[in-house]
Coordinates of C-alpha atoms in Angstrom, one line a residue:
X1 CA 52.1 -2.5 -5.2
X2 CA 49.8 -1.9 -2.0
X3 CA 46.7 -0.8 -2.5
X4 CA 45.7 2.4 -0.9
X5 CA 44.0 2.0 2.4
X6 CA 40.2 1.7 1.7
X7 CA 38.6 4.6 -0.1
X8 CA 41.8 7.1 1.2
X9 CA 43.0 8.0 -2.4
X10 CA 39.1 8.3 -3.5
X11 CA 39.0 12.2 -3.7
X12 CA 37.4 13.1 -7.0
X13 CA 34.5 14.7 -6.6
X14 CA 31.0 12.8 -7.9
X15 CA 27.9 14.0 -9.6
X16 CA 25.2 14.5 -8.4
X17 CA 21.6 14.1 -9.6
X18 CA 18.7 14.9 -8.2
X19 CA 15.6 13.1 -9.4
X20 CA 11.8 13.5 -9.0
X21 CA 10.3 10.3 -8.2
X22 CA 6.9 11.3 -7.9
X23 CA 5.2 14.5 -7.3
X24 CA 6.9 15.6 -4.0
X25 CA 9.7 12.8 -3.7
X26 CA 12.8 13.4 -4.4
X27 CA 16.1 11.1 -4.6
X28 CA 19.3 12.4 -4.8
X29 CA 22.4 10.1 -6.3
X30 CA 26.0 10.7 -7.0
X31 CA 28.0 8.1 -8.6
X32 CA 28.1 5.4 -5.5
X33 CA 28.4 8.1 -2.9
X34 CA 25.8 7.6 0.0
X35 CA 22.0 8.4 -1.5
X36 CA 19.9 10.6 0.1
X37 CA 16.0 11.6 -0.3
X38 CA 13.1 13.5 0.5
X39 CA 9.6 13.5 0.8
X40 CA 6.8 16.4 1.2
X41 CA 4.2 16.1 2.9
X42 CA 1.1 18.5 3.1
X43 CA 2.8 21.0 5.2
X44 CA 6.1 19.9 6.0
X45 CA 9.1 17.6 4.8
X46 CA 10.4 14.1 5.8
X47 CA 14.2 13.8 4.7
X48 CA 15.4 10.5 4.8
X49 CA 19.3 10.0 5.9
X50 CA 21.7 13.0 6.9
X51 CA 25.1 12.8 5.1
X52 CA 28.3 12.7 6.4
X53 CA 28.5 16.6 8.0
X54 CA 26.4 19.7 7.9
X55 CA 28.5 21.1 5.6
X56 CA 27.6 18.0 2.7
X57 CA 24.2 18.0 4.3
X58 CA 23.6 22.0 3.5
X59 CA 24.7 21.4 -0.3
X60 CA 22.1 18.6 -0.7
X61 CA 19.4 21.0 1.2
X62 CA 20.2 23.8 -0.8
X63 CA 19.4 21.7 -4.0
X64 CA 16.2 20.9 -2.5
X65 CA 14.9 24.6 -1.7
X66 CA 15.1 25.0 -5.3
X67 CA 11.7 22.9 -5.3
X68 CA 10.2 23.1 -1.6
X69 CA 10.4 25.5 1.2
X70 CA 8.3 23.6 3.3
X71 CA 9.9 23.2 6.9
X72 CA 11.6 19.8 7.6
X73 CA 9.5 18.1 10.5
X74 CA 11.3 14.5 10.6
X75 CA 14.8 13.5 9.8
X76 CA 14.6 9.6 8.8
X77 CA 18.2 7.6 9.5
X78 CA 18.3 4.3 8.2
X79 CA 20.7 3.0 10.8
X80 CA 23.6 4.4 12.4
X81 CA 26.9 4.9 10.4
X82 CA 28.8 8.0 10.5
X83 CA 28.7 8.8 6.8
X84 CA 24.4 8.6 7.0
X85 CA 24.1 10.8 10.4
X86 CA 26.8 13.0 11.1
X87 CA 25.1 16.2 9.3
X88 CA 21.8 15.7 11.0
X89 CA 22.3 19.1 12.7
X90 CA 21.7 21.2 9.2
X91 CA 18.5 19.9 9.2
X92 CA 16.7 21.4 12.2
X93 CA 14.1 19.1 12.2
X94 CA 11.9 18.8 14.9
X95 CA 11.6 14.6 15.0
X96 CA 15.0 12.6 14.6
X97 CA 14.0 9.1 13.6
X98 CA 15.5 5.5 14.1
X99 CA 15.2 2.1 15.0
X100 CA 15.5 1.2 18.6
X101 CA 18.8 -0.5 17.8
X102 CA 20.3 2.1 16.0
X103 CA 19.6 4.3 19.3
X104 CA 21.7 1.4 21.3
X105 CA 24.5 1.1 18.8
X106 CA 25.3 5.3 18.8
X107 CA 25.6 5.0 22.8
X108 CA 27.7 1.5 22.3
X109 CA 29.9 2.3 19.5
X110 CA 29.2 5.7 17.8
X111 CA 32.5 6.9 18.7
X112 CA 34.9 4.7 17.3
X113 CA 32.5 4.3 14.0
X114 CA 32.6 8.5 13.3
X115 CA 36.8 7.4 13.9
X116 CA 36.7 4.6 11.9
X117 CA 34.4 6.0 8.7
X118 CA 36.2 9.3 8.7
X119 CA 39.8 7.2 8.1
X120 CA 38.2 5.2 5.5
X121 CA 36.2 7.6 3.6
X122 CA 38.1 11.3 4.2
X123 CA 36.5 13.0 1.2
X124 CA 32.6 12.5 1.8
X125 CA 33.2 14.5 5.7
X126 CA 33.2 17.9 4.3
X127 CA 34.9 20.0 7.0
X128 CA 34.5 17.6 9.8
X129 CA 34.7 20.0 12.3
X130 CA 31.5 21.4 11.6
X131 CA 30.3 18.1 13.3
X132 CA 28.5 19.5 16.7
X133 CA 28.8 15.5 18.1
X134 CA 26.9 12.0 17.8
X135 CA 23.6 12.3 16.5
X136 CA 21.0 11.2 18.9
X137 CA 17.6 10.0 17.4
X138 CA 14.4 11.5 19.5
X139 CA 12.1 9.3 18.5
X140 CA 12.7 5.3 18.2
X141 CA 10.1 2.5 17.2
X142 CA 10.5 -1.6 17.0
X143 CA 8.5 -2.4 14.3
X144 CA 6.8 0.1 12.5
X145 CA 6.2 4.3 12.8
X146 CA 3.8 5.8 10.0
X147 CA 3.8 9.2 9.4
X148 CA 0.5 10.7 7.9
X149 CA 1.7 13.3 5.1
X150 CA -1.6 14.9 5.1
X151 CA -4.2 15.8 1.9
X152 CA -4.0 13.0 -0.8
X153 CA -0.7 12.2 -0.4
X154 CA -0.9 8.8 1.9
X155 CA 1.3 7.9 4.4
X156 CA 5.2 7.1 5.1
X157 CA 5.6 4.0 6.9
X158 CA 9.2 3.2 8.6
X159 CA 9.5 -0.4 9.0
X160 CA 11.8 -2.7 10.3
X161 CA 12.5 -6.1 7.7
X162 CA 15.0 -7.3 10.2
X163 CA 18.6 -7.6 11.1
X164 CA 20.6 -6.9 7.8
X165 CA 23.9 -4.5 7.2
X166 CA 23.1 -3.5 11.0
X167 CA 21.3 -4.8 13.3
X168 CA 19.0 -1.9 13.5
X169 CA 18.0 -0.9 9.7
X170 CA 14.6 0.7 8.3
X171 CA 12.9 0.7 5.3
X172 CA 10.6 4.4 4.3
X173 CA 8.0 3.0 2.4
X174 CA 5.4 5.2 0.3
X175 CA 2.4 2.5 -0.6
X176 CA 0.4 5.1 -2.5
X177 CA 3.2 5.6 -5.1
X178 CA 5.1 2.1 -4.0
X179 CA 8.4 3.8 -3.3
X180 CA 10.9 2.3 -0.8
X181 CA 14.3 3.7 0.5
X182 CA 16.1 1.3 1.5
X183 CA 19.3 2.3 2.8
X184 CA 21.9 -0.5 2.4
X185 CA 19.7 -3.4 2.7
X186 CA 19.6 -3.1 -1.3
X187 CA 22.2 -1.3 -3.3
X188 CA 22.0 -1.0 -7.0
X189 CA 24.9 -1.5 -9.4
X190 CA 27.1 -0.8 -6.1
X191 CA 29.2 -3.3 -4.2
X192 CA 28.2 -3.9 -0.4
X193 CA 29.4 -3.2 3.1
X194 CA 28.9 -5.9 5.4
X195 CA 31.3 -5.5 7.6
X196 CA 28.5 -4.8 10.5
X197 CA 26.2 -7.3 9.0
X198 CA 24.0 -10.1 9.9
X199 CA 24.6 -12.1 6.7
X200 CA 22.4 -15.3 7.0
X201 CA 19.6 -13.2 8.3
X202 CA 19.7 -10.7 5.5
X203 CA 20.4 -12.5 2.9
X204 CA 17.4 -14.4 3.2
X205 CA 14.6 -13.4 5.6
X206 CA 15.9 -9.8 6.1
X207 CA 15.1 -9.1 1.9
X208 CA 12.2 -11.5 1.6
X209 CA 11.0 -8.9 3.8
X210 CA 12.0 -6.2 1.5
X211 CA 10.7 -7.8 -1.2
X212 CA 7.4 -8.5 -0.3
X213 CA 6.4 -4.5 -0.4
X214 CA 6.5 -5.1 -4.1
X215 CA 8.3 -1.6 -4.7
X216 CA 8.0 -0.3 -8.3
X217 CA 10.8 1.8 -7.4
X218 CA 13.4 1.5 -4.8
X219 CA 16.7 3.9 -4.1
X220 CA 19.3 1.6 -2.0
X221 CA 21.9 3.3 -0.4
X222 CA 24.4 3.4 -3.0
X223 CA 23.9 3.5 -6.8
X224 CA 21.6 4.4 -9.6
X225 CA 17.6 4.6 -8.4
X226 CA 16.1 1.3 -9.2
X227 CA 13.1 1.8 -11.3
X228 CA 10.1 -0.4 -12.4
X229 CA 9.6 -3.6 -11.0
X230 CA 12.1 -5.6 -13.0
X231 CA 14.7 -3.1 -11.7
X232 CA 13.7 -3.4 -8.6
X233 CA 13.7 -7.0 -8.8
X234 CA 17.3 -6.7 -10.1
X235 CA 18.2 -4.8 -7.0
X236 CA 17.7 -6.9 -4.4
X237 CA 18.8 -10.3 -6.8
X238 CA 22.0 -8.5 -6.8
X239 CA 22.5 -7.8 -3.3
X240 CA 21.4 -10.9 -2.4
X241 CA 23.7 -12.7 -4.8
X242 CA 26.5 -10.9 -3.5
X243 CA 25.9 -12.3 -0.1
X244 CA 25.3 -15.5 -1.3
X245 CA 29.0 -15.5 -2.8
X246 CA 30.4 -14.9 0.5
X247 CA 28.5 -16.9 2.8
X248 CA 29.4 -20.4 0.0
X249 CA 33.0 -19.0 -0.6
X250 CA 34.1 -17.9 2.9
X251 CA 32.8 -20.8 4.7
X252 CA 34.2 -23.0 2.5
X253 CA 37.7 -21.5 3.6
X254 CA 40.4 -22.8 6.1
X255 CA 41.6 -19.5 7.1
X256 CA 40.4 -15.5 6.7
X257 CA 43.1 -14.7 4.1
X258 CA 41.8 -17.8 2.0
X259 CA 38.4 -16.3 2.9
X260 CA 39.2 -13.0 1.4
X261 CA 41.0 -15.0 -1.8
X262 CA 38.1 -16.8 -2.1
X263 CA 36.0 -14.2 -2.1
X264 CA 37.7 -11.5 -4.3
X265 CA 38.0 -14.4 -6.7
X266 CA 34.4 -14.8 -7.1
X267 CA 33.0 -12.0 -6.7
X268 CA 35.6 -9.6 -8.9
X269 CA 34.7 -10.3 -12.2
X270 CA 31.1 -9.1 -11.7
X271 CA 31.7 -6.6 -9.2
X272 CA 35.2 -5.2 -8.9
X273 CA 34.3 -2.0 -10.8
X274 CA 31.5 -0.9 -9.1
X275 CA 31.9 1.8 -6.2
X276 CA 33.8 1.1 -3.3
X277 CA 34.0 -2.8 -3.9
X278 CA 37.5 -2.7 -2.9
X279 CA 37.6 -0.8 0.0
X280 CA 34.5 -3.0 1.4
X281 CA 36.0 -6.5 1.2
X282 CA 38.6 -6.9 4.0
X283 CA 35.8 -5.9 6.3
X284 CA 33.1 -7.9 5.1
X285 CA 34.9 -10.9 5.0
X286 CA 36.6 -10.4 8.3
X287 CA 32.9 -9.8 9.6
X288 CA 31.3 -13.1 7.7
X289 CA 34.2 -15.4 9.1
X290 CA 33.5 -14.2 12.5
X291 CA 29.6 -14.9 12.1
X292 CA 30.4 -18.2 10.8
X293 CA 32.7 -18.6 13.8
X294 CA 30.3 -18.4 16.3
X295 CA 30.4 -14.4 17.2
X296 CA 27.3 -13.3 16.9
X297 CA 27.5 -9.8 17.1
X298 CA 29.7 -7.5 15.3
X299 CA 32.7 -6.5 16.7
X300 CA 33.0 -2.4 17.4
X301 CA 35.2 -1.5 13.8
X302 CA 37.9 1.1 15.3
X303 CA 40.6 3.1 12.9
X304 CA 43.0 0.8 14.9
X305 CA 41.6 -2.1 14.0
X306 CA 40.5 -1.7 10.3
X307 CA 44.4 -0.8 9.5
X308 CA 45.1 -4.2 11.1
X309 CA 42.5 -6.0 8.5
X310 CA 43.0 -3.9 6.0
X311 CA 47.1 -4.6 6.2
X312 CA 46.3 -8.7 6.8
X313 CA 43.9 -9.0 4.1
X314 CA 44.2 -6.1 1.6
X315 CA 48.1 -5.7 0.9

């Protein structure tokens, strides 16, 4: 029986929880759906990542004005997939931040991601066409960007831990109250998507990086908040041995479709019932044998294409 095309036939709806981190920061998870978050500052909020419309995005907002009113001065995007940017316009906040690769990768291959995500994940793009266009950051940094949140409350500092599930993803790291967002560099108790990945950088230099903040609590992209530093430790041991499965098990292949065997193989028993594992392999591993094939860059995922890998390696 063919499986249904990625996460097509995923249209339950999850719940969500909002959580209180610390005073003023907030996390808001729902069962392997994208994560969002938020943080006040003196006189004004950060919100960090933008859901996939401004329909979703105005839902998660609403929950928020039940504990701040303050006005939203930056808009923090992690990197540049549809399902994390597309609802930036609810916001209306006055600073749109991203990495300077994440700027270069909505002019290169926005387009055909918003086409491609949209196919794969219907459900989470709550009346799509209340999508005004690409989202276009106004304020892009290289290495680090540090927002001062004013009174006692310390700063937010974006950084950059290098190239990872993009080639442009930040980190928001509060080092008063050692909380990280990570966006998908770390997921916790979800699988990963790698299909736009760097996968020998991140799985080694990329979360060294991450984990040398020391983060006593980290939210990853997908997946429960990671809490305490043994939790936290967890988080990125998992990720990272999830990539280390599919960089032994796909190179060790003679063609993709053994890759993906391979992979599935290994990788199932510990992982197969976690959120959106299924959907995410064909891509990852059709990504991973490219890398380890000499392409060094992703290649631009369209709804045309991800059928083709999805029929070759999924059915």
């Amino acid at each position: 029986m063919a499986k249904p095309f990625a996460s097509s036939a995923d249209l339950g709806e999850k719940k969500q929880s909002l959580e209180v981190l610390a005073e003023g920061v907030y996390a808001l998870t729902a069962e392997g759906d994208p994560n969002v978050g938020a943080i006040e500052a003196e006189d004004f909020l950060v919100c960090f990542e933008a859901l996939a419309t401004p329909v979703a995005a105005r839902e998660w907002l609403a929950r928020l004005r039940e504990y701040t009113d303050k006005p939203i001065r930056y808009l923090v995007l992690s990197h540049y997939h549809a399902v994390r940017v597309l609802g930036a316009s609810a916001f209306g906040a006055d600073v749109i931040v991203t990495h300077d690769k994440t700027r270069e990768l909505i002019a290169e291959r926005g387009e055909q991601d918003w086409a491609s995500e949209y196919g794969r994940m219907p459900r989470l793009f709550k009346e799509p066409e209340s999508i005004p266009g690409l989202t276009w950051p106004t304020a892009t940094f290289s290495d680090t960007f540090t927002i001062d949140l004013g009174g006692d409350r310390g700063d937010l500092v974006l950084a950059y831990c290098g190239r990872g599930h993009t080639e442009g993803d930040l980190v928001a790291w509060l080092p008063k109250q050692r909380i990280m967002f990570a966006g998908d560099l770390v997921e916790s108790q979800a699988a990963l998507y790698t299909g736009d990945a760097f996968h020998l950088d991140w799985s080694a230099a990329t979360l060294d990086k991450v984990a040398s903040f020391g983060a006593e609590t980290l939210v990853g992209g997908r997946g429960a908040v990671a809490r305490g530093r043994h939790g936290v430790d967890a988080a990125i041991a998992q990720t990272r041995d999830f990539l280390a499965v599919m960089l032994r098990e796909v190179g060790a292949a003679g063609s993709v479709k053994e890759a993906f065997e391979r992979t599935h193989r290994e990788l199932e028993p510990r992982y197969g019932a976690w959120p959106i594992f299924e959907h995410c392999l064909p891509f990852n591993v059709s990504r991973l044998w490219d890398e380890l094939h000499g392409v060094e860059r992703p290649r631009i995922w369209t709804a045309e294409r991800d059928r083709e890998v999805w029929d070759q390696l999924q059915s």
